[in-house]
Tab-separated table of C-alpha atoms in Angstrom:
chain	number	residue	atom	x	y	z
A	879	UNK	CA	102.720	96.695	106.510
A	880	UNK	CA	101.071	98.339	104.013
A	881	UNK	CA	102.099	101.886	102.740
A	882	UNK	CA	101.358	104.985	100.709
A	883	UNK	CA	104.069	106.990	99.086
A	884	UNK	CA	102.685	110.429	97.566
A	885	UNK	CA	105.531	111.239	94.826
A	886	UNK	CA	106.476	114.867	96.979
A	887	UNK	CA	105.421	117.122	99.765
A	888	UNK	CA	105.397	120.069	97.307
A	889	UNK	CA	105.260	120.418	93.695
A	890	UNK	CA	105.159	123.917	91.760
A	891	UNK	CA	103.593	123.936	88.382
A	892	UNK	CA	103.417	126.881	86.316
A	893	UNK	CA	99.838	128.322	85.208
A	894	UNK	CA	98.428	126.427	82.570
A	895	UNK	CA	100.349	123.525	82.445
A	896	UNK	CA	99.545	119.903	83.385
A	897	UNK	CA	99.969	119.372	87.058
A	898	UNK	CA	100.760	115.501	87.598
A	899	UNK	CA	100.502	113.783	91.112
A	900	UNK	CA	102.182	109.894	91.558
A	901	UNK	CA	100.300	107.802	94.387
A	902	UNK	CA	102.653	104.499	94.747
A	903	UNK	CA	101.590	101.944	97.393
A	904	UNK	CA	102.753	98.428	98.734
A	905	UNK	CA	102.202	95.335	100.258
A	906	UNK	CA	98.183	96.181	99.431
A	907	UNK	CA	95.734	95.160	96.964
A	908	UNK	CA	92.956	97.800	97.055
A	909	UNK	CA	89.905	97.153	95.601
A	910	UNK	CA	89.568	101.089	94.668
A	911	UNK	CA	91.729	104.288	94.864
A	912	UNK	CA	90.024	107.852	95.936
A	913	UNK	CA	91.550	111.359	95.135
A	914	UNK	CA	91.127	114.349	97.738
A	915	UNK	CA	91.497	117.668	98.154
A	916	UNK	CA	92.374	118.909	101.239
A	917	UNK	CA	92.692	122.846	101.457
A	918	UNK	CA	94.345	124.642	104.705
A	919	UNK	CA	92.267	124.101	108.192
A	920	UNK	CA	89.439	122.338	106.207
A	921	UNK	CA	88.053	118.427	105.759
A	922	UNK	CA	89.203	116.918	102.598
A	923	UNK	CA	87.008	116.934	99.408
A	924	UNK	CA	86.503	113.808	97.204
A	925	UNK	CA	87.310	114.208	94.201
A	926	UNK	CA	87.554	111.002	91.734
A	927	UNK	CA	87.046	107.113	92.389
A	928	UNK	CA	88.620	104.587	90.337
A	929	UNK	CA	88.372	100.950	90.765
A	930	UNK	CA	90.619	98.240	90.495
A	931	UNK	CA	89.423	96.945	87.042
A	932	UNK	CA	89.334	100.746	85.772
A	933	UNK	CA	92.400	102.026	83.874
A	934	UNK	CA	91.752	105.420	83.660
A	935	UNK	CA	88.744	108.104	84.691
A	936	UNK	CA	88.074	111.795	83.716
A	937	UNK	CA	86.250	114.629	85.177
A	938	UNK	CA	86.348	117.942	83.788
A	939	UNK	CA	90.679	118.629	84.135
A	940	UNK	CA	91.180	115.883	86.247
A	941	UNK	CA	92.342	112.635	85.432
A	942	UNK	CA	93.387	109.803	87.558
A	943	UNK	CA	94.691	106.535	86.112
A	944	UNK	CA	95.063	103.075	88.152
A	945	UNK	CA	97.917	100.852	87.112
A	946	UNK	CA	97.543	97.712	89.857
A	947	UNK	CA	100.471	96.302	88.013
A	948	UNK	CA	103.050	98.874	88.646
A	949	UNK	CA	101.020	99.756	92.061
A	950	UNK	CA	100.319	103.189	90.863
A	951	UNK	CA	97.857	105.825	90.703
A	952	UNK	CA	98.674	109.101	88.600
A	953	UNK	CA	96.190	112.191	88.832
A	954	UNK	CA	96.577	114.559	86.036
A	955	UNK	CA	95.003	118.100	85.890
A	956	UNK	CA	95.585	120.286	83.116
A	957	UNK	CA	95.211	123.922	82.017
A	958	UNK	CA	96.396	124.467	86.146
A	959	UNK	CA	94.863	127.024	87.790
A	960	UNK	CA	95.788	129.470	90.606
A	961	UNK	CA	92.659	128.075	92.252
A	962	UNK	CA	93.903	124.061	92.265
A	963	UNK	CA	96.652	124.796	94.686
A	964	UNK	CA	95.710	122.917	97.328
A	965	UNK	CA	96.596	119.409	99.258
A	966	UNK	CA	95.768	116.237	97.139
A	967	UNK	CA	95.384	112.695	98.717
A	968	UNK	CA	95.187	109.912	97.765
A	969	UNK	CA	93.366	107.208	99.276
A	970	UNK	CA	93.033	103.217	98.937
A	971	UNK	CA	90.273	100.991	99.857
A	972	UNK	CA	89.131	97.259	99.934
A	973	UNK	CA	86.982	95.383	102.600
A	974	UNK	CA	86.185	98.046	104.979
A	975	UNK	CA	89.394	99.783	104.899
A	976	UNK	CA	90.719	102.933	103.872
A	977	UNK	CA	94.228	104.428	104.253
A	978	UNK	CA	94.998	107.848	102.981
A	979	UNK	CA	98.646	109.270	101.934
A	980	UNK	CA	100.397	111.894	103.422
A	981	UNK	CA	99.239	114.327	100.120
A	982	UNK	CA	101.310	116.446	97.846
A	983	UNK	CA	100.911	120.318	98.539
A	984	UNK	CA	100.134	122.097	94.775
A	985	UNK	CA	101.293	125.199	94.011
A	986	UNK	CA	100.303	126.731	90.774
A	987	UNK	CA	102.171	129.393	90.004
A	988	UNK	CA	100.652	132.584	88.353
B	1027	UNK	CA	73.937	117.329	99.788
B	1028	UNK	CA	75.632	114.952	102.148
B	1029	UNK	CA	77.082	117.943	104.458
B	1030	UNK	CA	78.850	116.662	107.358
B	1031	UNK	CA	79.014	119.460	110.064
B	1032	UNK	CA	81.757	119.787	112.496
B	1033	UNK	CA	82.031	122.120	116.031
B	1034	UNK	CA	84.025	123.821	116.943
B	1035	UNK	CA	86.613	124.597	114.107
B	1036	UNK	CA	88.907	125.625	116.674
B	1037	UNK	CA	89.024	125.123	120.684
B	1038	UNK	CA	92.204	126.004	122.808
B	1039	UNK	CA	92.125	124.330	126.596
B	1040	UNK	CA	94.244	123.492	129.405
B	1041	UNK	CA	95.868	120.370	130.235
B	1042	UNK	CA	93.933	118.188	131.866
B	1043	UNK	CA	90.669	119.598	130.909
B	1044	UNK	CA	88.471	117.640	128.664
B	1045	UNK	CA	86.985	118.862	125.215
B	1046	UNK	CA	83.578	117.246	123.269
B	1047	UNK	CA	83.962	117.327	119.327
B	1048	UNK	CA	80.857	117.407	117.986
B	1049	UNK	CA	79.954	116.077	113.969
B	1050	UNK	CA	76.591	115.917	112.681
B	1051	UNK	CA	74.929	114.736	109.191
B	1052	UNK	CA	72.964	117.702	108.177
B	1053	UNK	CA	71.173	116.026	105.489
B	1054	UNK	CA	71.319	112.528	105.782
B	1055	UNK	CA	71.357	109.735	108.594
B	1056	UNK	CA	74.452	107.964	109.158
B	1057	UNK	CA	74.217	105.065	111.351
B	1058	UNK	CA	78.466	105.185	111.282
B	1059	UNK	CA	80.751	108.044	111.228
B	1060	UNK	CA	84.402	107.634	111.022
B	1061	UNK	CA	87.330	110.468	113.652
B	1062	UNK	CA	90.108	110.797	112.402
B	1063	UNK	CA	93.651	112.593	113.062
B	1064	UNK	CA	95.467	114.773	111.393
B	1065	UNK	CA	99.231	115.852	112.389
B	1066	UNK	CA	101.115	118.487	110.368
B	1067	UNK	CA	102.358	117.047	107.191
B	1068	UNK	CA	101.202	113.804	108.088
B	1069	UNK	CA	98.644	111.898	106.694
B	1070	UNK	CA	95.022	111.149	108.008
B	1071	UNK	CA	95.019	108.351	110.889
B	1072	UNK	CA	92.135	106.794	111.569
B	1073	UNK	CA	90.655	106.682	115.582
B	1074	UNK	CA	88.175	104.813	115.718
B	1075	UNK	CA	84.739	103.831	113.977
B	1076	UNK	CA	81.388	105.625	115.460
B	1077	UNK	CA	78.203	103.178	115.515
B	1078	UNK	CA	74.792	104.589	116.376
B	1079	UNK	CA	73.271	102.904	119.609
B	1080	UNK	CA	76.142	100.732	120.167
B	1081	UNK	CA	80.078	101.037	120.853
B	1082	UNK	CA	82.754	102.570	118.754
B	1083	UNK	CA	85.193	100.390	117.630
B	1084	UNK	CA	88.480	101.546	117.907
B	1085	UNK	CA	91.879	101.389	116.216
B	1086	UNK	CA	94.950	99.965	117.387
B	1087	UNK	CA	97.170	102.236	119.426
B	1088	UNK	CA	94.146	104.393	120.163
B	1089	UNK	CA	93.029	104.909	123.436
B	1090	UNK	CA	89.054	104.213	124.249
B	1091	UNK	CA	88.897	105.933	127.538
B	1092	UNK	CA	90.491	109.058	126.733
B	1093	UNK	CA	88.702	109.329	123.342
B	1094	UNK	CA	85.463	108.661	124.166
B	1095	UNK	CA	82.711	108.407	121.442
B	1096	UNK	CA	79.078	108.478	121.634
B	1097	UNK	CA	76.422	108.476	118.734
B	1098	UNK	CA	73.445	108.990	120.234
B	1099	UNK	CA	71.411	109.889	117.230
B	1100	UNK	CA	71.592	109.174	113.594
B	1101	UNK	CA	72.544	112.796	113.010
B	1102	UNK	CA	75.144	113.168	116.037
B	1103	UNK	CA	78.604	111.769	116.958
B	1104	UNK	CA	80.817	113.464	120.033
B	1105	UNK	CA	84.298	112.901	120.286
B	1106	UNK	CA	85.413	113.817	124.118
B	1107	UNK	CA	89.003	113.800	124.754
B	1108	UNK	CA	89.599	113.264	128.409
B	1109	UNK	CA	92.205	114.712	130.441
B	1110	UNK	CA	93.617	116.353	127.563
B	1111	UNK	CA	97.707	116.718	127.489
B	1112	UNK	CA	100.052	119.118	125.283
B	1113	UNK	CA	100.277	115.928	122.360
B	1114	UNK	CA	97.322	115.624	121.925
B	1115	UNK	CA	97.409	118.552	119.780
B	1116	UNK	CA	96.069	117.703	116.444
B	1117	UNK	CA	93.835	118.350	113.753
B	1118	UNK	CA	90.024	115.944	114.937
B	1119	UNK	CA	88.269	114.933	111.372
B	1120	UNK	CA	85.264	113.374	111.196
B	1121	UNK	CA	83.758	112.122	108.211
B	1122	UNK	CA	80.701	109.672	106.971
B	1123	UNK	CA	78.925	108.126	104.191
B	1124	UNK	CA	75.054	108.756	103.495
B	1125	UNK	CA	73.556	105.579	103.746
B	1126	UNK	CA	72.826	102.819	100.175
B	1127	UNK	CA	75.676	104.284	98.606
B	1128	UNK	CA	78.489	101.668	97.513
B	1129	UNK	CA	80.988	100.458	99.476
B	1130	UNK	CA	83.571	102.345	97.779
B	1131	UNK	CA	82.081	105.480	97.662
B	1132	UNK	CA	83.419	108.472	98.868
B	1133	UNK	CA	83.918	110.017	102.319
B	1134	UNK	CA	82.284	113.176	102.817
B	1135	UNK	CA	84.099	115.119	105.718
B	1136	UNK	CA	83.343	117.756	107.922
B	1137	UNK	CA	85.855	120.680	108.267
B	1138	UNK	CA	87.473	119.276	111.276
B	1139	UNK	CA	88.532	120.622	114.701
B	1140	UNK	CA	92.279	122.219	115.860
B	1141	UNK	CA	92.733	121.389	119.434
B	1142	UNK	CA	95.739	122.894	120.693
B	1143	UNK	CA	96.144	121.442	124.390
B	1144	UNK	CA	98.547	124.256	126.606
């Protein structure tokens, strides 16, 4: 069946670093990947789409690359902020599916 | 724009009661809205698939007559959960795309719904 692995439940990152988050998935073939942001007792928040013939996508800090080889996703944001802690999911799609990972919990340390 | 509304935020009831989840599009029509689950830690499960003016389609595993879903409007989707029990405790998402956007575009969620079930 397929499945989403979300590299940790928690990660710390000091302020002002590079925070980065792995997405690994199997037995799938999505046609895109979505990043999330989930914060406590609300709806997730999309963040970036990239597509299966994309390699790599910016916005502002963020940066997500798609690797369909390796069956990975990595999203990047640097210069961390206390204000990026948060939950971050990722989520893959093709046909009229989507499945979303469990997230990673950010904590960015002051 | 594309606000998806959600009410209530939180709603505490006894077991065997039955609560209505209510999502609306604020400011767009969406002829499907998607309810979704969320337990502690755990990733988002999808329930079922909400189509205006005809029947949701549901996921596997999912009960249809306990979760019952109407979409009445273009604007309106109600998530009932009958004869509520202690498990179903969870965190009710719903979430929907404004319409001629892509197939891959994103999800735009409301701020979901803790129903704790005593």
């Amino acid at each position: 069946s397929q499945k989403i692995e979300q590299n940790s439940e928690a990660l710390n990152i000091q302020e002002g670093k590079t925070a980065t988050l792995t997405c690994n998935y199997t037995n799938y073939s999505p046609a895109y990947l979505q990043w999330y942001r989930q914060d406590p007792g609300r709806g997730p928040v999309f963040l970036l789409l990239i597509r299966e013939n994309e390699k790599e996508k910016r916005k502002e800090r963020l940066k997500v690359t798609f690797d369909t080889t390796l069956k990975q996703s990595l999203f990047h944001i640097t210069a961390s902020q206390p204000a990026d802690s948060a939950t971050y999911l990722c989520a893959l799609g093709g046909d009229d599916k989507i499945i979303f990972g469990k997230g990673t919990r950010l904590h960015i340390l002051p | 724009g594309a606000v998806v509304s959600q009410h209530p935020s939180r709603v505490i009831c006894k077991s065997g009661t039955s609560v209505k989840i209510e999502c609306r599009s604020l400011d767009f029509q969406a002829t499907t809205m998607f309810w979704y689950r969320q337990f502690p830690k755990q990733s988002l499960m999808l329930m079922a698939t909400s189509n205006e003016g005809s029947k949701a389609t549901y996921e596997q595993g999912v009960e249809k007559d306990k979760f019952l879903i109407n979409h009445a409007s273009l604007t309106l989707s109600t998530l009932t959960v009958t004869s509520a029990h202690p498990e179903d405790s969870s965190f009710y998402i719903c979430s929907a795309r404004p319409p001629g956007q892509g197939w891959d575009s994103p999800l735009h969620f409301g701020n979901g719904t803790r129903l704790t079930v005593t």
